[in-house]
Structure formats: structure tokens, C-alpha cells
CSV table of C-alpha atoms and ligand atoms in Angstrom, one decimal:
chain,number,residue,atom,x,y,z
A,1,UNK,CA,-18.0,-13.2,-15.1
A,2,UNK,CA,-14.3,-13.6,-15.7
A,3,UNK,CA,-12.4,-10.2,-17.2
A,4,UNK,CA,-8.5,-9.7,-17.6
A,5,UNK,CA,-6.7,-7.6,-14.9
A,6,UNK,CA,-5.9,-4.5,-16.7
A,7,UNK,CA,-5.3,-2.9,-13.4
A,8,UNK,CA,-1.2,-3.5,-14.1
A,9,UNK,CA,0.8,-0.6,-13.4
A,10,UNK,CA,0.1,0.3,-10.1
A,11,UNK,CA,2.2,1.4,-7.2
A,12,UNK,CA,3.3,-1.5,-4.5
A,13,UNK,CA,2.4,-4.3,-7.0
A,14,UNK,CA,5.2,-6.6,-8.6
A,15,UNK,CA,7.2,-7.7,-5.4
A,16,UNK,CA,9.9,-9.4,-7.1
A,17,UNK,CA,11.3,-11.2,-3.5
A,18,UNK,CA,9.8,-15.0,-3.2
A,19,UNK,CA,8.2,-15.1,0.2
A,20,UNK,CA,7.5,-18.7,0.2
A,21,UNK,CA,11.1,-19.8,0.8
A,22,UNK,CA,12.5,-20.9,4.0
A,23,UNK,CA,11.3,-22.3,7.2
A,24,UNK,CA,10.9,-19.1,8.9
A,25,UNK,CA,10.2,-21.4,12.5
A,26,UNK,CA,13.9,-22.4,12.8
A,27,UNK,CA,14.9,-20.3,16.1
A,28,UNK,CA,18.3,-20.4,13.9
A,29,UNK,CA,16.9,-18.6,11.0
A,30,UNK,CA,17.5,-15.3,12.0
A,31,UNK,CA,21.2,-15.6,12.0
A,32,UNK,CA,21.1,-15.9,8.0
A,33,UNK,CA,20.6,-12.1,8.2
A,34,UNK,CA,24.0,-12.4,9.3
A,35,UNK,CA,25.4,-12.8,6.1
A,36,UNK,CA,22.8,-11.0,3.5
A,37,UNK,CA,22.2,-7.5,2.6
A,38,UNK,CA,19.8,-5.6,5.3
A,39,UNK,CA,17.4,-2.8,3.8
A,40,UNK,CA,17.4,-0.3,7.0
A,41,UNK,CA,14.8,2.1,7.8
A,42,UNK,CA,13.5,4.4,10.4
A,43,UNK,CA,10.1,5.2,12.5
A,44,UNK,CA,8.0,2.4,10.3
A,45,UNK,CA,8.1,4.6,7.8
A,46,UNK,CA,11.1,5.7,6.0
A,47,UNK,CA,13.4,3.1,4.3
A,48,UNK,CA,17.2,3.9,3.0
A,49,UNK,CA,18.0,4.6,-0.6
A,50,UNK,CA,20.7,5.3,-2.5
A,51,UNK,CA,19.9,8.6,-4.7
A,52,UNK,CA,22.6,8.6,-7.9
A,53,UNK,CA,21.7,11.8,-10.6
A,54,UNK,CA,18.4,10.8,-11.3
A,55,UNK,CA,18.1,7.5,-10.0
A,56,UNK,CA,17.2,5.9,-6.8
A,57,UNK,CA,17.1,2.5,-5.7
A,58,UNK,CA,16.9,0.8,-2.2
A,59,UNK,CA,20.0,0.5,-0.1
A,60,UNK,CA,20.9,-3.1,0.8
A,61,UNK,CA,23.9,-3.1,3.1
A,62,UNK,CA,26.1,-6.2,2.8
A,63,UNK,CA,27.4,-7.4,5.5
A,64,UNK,CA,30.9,-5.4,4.3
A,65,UNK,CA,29.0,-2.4,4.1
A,66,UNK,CA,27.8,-2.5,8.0
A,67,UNK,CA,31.6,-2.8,8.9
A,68,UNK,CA,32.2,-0.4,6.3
A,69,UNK,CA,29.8,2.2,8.1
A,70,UNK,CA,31.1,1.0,11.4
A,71,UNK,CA,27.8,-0.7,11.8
A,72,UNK,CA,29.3,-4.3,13.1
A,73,UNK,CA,27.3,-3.7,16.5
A,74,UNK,CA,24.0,-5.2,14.7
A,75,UNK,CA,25.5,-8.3,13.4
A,76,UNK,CA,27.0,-9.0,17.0
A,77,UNK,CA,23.7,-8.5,18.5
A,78,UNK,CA,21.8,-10.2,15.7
A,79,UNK,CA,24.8,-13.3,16.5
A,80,UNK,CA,23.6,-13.3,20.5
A,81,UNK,CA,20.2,-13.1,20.3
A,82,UNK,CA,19.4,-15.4,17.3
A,83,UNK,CA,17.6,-18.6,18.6
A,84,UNK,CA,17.2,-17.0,21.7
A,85,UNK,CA,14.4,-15.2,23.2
A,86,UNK,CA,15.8,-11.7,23.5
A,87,UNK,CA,15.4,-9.2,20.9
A,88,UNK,CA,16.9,-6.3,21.5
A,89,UNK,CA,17.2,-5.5,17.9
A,90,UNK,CA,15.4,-8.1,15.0
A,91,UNK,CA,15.9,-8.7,11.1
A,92,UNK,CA,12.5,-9.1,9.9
A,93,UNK,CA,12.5,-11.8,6.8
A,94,UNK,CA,11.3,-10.4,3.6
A,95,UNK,CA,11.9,-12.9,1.1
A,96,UNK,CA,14.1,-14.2,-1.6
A,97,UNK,CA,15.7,-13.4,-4.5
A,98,UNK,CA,17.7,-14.8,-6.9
A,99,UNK,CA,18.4,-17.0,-4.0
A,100,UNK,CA,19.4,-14.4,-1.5
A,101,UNK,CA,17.7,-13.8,1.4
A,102,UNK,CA,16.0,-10.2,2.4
A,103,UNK,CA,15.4,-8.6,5.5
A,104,UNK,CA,14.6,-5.8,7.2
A,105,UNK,CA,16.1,-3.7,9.9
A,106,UNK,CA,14.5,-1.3,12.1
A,107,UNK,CA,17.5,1.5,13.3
A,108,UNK,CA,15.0,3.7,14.7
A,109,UNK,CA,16.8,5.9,17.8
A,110,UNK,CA,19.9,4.3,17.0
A,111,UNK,CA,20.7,7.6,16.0
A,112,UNK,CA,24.7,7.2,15.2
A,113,UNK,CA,23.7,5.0,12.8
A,114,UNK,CA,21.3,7.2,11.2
A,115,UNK,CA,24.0,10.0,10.8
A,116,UNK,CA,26.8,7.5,9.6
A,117,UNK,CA,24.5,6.4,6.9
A,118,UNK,CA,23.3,9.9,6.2
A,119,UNK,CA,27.0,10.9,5.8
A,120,UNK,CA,28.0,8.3,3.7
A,121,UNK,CA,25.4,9.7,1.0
A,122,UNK,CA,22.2,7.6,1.7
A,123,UNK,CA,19.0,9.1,3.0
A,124,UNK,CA,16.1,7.6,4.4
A,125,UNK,CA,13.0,8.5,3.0
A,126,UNK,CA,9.2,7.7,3.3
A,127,UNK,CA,7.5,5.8,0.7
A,128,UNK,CA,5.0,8.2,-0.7
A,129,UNK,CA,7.3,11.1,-2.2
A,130,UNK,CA,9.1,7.7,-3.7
A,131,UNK,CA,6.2,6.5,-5.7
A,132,UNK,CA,7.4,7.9,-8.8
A,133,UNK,CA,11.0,7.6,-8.3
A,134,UNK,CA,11.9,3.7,-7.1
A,135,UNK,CA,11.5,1.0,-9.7
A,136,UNK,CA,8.0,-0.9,-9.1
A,137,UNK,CA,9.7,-3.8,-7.6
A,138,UNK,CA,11.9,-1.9,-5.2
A,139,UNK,CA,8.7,0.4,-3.9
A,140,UNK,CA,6.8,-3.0,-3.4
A,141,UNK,CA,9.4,-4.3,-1.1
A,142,UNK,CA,9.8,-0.9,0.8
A,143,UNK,CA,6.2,-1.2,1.4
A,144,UNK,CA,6.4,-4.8,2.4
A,145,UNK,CA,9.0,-3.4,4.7
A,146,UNK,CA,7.1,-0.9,6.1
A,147,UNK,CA,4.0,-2.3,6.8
A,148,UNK,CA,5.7,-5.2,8.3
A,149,UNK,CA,7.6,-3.0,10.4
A,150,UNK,CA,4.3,-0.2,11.2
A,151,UNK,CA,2.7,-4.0,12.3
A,152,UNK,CA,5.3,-4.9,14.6
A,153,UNK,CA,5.4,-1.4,16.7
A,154,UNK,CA,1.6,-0.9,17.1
A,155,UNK,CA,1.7,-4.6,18.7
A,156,UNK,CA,4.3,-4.3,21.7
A,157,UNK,CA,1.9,-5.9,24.1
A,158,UNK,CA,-0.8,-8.8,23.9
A,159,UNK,CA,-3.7,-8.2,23.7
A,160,UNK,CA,-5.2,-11.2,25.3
A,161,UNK,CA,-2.9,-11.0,28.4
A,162,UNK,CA,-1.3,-7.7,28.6
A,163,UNK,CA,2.3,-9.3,28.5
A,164,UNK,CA,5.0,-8.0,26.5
A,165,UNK,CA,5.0,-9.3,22.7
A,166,UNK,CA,8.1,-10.1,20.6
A,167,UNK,CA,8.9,-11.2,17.3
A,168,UNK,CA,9.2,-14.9,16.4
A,169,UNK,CA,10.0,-16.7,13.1
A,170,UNK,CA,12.4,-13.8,11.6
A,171,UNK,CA,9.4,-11.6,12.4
A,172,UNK,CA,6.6,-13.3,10.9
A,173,UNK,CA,4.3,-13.5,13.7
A,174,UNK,CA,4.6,-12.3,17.5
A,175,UNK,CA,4.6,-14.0,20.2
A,176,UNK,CA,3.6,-13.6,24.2
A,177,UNK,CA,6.3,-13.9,26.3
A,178,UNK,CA,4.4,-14.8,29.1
A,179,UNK,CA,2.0,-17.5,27.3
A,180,UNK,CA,3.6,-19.1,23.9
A,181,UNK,CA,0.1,-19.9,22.6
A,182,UNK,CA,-1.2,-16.3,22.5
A,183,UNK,CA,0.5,-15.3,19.1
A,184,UNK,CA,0.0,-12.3,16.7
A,185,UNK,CA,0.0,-12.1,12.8
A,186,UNK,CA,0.6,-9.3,10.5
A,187,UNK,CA,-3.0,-7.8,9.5
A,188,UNK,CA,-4.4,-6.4,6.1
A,189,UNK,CA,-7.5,-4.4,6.2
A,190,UNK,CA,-9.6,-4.7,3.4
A,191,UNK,CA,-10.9,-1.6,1.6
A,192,UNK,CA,-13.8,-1.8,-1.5
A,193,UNK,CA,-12.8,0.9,-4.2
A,194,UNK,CA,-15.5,1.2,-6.7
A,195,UNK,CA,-16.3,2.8,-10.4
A,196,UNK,CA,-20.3,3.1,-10.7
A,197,UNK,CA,-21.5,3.2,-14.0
A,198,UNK,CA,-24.8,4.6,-14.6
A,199,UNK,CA,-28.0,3.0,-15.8
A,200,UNK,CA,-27.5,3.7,-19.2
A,201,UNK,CA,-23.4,3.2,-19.6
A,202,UNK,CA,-22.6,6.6,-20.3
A,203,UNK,CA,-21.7,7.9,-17.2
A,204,UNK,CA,-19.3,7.5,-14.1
A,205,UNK,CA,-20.1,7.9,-10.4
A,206,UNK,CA,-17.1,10.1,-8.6
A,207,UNK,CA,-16.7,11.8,-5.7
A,208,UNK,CA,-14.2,13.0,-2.9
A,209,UNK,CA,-14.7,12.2,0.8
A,210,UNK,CA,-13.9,15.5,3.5
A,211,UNK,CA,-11.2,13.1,4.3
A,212,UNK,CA,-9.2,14.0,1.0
A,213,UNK,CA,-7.1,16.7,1.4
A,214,UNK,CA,-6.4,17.7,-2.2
A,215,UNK,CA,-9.7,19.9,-2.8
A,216,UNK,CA,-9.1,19.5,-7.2
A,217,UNK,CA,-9.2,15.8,-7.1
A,218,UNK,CA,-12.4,13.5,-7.8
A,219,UNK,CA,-11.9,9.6,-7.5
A,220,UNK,CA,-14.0,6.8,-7.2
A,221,UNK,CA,-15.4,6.1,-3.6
A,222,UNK,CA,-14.2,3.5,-1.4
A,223,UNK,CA,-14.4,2.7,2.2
A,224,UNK,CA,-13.2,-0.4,4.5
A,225,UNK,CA,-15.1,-3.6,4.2
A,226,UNK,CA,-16.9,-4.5,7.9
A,227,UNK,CA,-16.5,-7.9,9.6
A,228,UNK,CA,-18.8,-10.5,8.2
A,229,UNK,CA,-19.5,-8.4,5.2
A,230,UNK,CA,-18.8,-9.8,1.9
A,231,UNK,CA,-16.7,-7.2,-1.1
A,232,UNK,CA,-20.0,-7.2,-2.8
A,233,UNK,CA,-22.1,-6.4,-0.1
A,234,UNK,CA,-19.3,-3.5,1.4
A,235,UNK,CA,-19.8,-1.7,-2.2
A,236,UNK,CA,-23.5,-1.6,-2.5
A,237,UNK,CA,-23.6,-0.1,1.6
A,238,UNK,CA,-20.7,2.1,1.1
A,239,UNK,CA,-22.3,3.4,-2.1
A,240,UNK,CA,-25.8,3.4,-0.3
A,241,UNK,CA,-24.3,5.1,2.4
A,242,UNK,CA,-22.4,7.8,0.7
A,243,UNK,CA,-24.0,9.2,-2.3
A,244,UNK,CA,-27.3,7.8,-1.3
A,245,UNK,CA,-27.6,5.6,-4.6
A,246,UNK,CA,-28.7,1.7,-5.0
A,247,UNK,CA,-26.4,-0.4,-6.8
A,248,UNK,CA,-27.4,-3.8,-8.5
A,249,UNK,CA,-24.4,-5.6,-10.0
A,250,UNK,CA,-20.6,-5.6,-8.6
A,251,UNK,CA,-17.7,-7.2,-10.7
A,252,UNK,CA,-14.0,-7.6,-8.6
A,253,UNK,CA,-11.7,-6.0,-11.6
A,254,UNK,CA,-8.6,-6.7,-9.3
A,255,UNK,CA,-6.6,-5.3,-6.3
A,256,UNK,CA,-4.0,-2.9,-5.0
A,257,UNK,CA,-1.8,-3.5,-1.7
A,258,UNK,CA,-1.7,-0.3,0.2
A,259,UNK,CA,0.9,-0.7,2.9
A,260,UNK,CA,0.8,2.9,3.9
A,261,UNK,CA,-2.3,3.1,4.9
A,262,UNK,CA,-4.2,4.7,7.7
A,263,UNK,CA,-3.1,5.1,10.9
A,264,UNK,CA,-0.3,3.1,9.6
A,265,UNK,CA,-2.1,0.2,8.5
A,266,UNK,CA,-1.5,-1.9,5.7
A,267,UNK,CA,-4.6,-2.3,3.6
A,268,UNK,CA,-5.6,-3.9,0.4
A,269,UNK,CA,-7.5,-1.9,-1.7
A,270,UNK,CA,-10.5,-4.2,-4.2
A,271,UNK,CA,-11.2,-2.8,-7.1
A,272,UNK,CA,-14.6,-2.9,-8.3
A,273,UNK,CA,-17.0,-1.7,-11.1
A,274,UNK,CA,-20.6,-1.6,-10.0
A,275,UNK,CA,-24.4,-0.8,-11.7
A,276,UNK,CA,-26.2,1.8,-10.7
A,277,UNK,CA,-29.9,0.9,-9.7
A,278,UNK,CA,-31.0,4.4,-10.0
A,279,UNK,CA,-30.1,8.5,-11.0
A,280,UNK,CA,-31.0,10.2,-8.4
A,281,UNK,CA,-28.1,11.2,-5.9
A,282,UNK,CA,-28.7,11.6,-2.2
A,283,UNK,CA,-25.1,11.9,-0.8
A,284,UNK,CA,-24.0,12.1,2.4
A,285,UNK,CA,-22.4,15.6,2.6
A,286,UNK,CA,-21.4,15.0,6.4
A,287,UNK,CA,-19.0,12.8,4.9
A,288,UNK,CA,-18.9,13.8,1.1
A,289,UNK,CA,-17.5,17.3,0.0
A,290,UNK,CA,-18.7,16.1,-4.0
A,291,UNK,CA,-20.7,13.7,-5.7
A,292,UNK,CA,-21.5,13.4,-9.0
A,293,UNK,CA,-22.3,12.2,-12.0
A,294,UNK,CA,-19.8,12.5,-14.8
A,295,UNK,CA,-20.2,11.6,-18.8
A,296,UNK,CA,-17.7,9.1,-20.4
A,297,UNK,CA,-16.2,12.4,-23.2
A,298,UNK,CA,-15.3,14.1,-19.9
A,299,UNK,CA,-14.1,10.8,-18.0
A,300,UNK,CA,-11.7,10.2,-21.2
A,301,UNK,CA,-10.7,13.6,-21.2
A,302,UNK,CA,-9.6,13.8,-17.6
A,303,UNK,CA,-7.7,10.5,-17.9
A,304,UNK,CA,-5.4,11.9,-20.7
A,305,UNK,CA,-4.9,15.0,-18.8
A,306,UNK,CA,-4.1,12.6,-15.5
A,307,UNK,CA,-1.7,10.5,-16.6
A,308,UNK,CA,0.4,12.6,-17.3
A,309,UNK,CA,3.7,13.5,-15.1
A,310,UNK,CA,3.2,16.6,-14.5
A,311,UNK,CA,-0.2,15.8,-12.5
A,312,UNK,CA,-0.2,18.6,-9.4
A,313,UNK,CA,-0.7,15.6,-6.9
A,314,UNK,CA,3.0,14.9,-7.7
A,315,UNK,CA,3.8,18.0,-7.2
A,316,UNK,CA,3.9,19.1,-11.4
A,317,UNK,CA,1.9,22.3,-13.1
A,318,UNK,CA,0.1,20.4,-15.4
A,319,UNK,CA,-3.3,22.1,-16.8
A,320,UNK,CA,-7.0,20.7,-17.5
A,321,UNK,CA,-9.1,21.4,-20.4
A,322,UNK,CA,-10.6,24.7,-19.4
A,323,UNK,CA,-14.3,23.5,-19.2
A,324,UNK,CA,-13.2,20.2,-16.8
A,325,UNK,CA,-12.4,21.3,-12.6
A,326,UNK,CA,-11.2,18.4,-11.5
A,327,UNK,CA,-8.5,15.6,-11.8
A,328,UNK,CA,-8.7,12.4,-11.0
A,329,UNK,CA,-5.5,10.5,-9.2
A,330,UNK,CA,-2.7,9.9,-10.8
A,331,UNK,CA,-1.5,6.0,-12.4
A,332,UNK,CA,0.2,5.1,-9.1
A,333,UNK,CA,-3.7,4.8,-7.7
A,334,UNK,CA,-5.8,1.7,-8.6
A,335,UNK,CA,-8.9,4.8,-8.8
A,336,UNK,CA,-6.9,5.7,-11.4
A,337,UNK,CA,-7.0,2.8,-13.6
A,338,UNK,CA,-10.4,1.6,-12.6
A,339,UNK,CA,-11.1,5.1,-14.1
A,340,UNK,CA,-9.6,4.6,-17.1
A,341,UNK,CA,-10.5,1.3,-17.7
A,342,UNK,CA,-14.3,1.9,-17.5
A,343,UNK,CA,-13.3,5.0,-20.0
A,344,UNK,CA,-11.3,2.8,-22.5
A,345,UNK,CA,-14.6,0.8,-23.3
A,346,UNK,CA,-17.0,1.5,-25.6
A,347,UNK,CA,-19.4,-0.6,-23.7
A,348,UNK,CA,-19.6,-2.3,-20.8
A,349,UNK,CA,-17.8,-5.9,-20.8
A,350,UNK,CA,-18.6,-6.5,-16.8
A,351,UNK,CA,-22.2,-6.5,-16.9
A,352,UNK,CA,-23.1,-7.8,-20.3
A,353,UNK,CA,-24.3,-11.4,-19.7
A,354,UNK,CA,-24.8,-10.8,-15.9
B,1,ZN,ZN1,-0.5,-13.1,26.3
């Protein structure tokens, strides 16, 4: 069964920058970076922006503004290496826009730099605290960035010969330098997020893994879909597996990427809404610290409270109902909306001619 998206305002969706342009496997390419703004960041993790009162944007620096910050030492090493094999220091190609090329460059340890920058009144910061602050587009290309980047470090060496890896194609792939043909690509892992509606539509399945940190917070469970393992088949065994519950039916509602993921991966989270088979709960309290079973008056009430901006996840005061304990995340999450979703209908769309 086809259903609309409605999953529309989430955090590191809307990537404005056209990744299809190009031919990224001209050894020339990378000396376009040369002449185009560079977004810098640090450690995989923390990308420059420009704070101004109360807004923030990324920091492109134009070719005048690396002279500017006395910065000229990348372009020169950018100009020797490019179409050569060294690199010492690489642009990675993010896109276009408005037919301008993007990239990204990693300054980590080049710590000069870092204090230049810092002292001309940019800071670098990591995504997460940002995810309320950037415009949508801007935090979808800093996590772009920094997944890209978190790729490239954790892959230094090949890992079907052992050699040393480097980038190729303005950092689309890597490459072995002592083998050409062993090559590398930048990895998604897939994760299954699911809403379980009850047998008889009036209730929602949450819960909160031991892995959460925030103790208030209740969300829909979700766990990383094995190899060979279709989305469908990952929701009924993660379900099975933690809260101990059958599930019949699985609708795909949509899909969040999640570029600051685990361990530093970048992952792509599924949204799903499932039918329960059954009541009874048998969760896995190894891994679960809460299971349960909550009605759609509490579910609606505990959106409202949500989405608002003072939610205590980003760091507001905000207040629940007094009968309700726990919130659910806030709209940057895809839970969030999948929550809602569910919530905003008076039936159930997904599974009515299924
Ligand atoms: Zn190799």
C-alpha cells in the first residue's frame, strides 16, 4: 500500500547540493576546489560556522578568505597534489549548487589553522548541539560532510591487503595504493525504526533500550537491519526479540539519514509502522529498561507536549501533563514523527486493505 511521506521535517533531510554533477574520476577534478568555497571541519566531527546574534550558518571560505586567514598553504598543496597520487591533505566533493561546486576540508591537527579561524570569530562545532540552530539544508550538508569525512578516517588501510588506502575521485571512493583494483566506498548502515500499533488500533508500542541515556524519554524501537535480512523481516525479529511480541503487517512510511551515528557511522534510519499479532509483552529487560503499551489520548498528549522547544532533550524546562512520565523525542527524530503520525489518525490508513 502506497501512503504520502509525512515524515517531512526531520533533521539531515533536504540536502540542497546536487551530487550528481561532475565527473568525479578526472584525476584533475580535485583542483576545482581550488577556486570554490571549502566548508572546514575538525576530528570527523565538528564542521565551522559562522554564529551572528542568533543565527548560525555554515562557513564556506572562498578562496579570498583562506588568504585572508593566512590559510594559502592548502590551496598550494591542494595545486601539487591534484592528479597525483599523494594526498597529504584532500578536498572531498560534496556537490553543487547553484552551479558551484562544494567540498570539504579536513584541518584536523593543523592546529594554526584551527586558532586563526577561531580568532577571526568562527567556531567549529559538532552537529548534534546544531540540530536546532543550522537551517535544514545547511545541517544536511554538515552531516554529509561528516559522515564522509568519519568514512574516510576509520578506512586508512585495506582491508583486503593491508596496504595503505587513499582517497580517489575528490574523495568518493578509496583506493589501495598497492593494488588499484582493491577500492572502498562510503557505507550506510541500515537501521529499522518502528511504531507498533496494537491489535485493536488504540494503542502504541514504546519503549527505551539501556542504550538510551536520557532515563524520561520513551520512543519507538529500532535496531540495525542484519545481512540478507529484508526491512520487513529486521522489524518483526527486532520486535520479536525485544519486547517479546509477534508482529503481522509492516508498512515503510519513509526514512531518515543519520550521519552521526554509532561509532561514527553513518546510518539510515526506515521508518516503519507495524501490526501487532498479540498483547502480551515479554520484553527483553537485558536489553530493554521499558516496554509498554501506551493509548492513542496519552500518545496525542505527549506529542503536543514534545514538540514543543522547550523539550529537556534540547536542553529547555518544558513540563508534561502531571499524570504522563515520559516524553517522547523531539521533531528533529523520525520516532518523533512516526509517533505523531500514527497519533494524528483516527484510524489506521496502513493496514486497511492489507
Ligand atoms: Zn589492497
Amino acid at each position: 500500500m502506497q501512503v504520502d511521506n509525512p515524515l517531512v521535517t526531520q533533521a539531515f533531510a533536504s540536502n540542497k547540493l546536487n551530487r550528481s554533477a561532475g565527473d568525479k574520476r578526472d584525476p584533475a577534478f580535485v583542483s576545482v576546489a581550488l577556486r570554490t568555497p571549502l566548508l572546514l571541519f575538525v576530528n570527523g566531527a565538528a564542521v565551522c560556522v559562522r554564529e551572528a546574534e542568533s543565527k548560525t550558518a555554515l562557513f564556506w571560505a572562498s578562496p579570498r578568505d583562506l588568504e585572508r586567514l593566512g590559510l594559502g598553504i592548502y590551496q598550494d598543496q591542494i595545486s601539487s597534489q591534484a592528479g597525483s597520487a599523494s594526498a597529504a591533505i584532500s578536498p572531498y566533493l560534496l556537490g553543487q549548487d547553484s552551479g558551484k561546486w562544494k567540498f570539504a576540508l579536513d584541518v584536523t591537527g593543523h592546529d594554526t589553522t584551527i586558532d586563526r579561524i577561531q580568532a577571526a570569530g568562527y567556531a567549529f562545532q559538532e552537529l548534534r548541539p546544531l540540530m536546532d540552530k543550522l537551517p535544514a539544508s545547511d545541517l544536511a550538508t554538515g552531516g554529509q560532510a561528516v559522515a564522509l569525512s568519519q568514512w574516510h578516517r576509520n578506512h586508512s588501510f585495506c582491508p583486503r591487503c593491508g596496504a595503505p588506502m587513499q582517497p580517489v575521485e575528490a574523495g568518493a571512493k578509496r583506493a589501495c595504493t598497492e593494488n588499484a583494483r582493491h577500492r572502498e566506498y562510503p557505507r550506510t548502515d541500515a537501521v529499522a525504526i518502528m511504531l507498533i500499533e496494537s491489535e485493536d488500533g488504540q494503542s502504541a508500542l514504546l519503549g527505551r533500550s539501556k542504550s538510551i541515556r536520557n532515563k524520561g524519554i520513551l520512543t519507538c524501537l529500532s535496531g540495525f537491519i542484519e545481512q540478507g535480512e529484508s526491512i520487513e523481516e529486521a522489524v518483526r525479529r527486532e520486535v520479536l526479540e525485544e519486547a517479546g511480541l509477534p508482529v503481522s503487517s509492516v508498512v515503510i512510511l519513509g526514512s531518515q539519514p543519520w550521519p552521526i551515528g554509532r561509532g561514527g557511522s553513518c546510518e539510515l534510519m526506515i521508518g516503519c509502522i507495524a501490526k501487532a499479532a498479540a498483547t502480551e509483552l515479554h520484553p527483553d529487560m537485558d536489553e530493554m529498561d521499558d516496554v509498554r503499551w501506551i493509548p492513542k489520548n496519552v500518545i496525542k498528549q505527549v506529542v503536543h507536549a514534545s514538540s514543543q522547544p522547550d523539550h529537556p532533550y534540547m536542553g529547555g524546562k518544558g513540563e508534561l501533563p502531571s499524570e504522563i512520565d515520559f516524553w517522547i523525542p523531539p521533531p528533529f527524530a523520525i520516532a518523533h514523527h512516526l509517533i505523531k503520525t500514527w497519533a494524528g489518525q483516527t484510524s489506521s490508513p496502513w493496514f486497511a486493505k492489507l
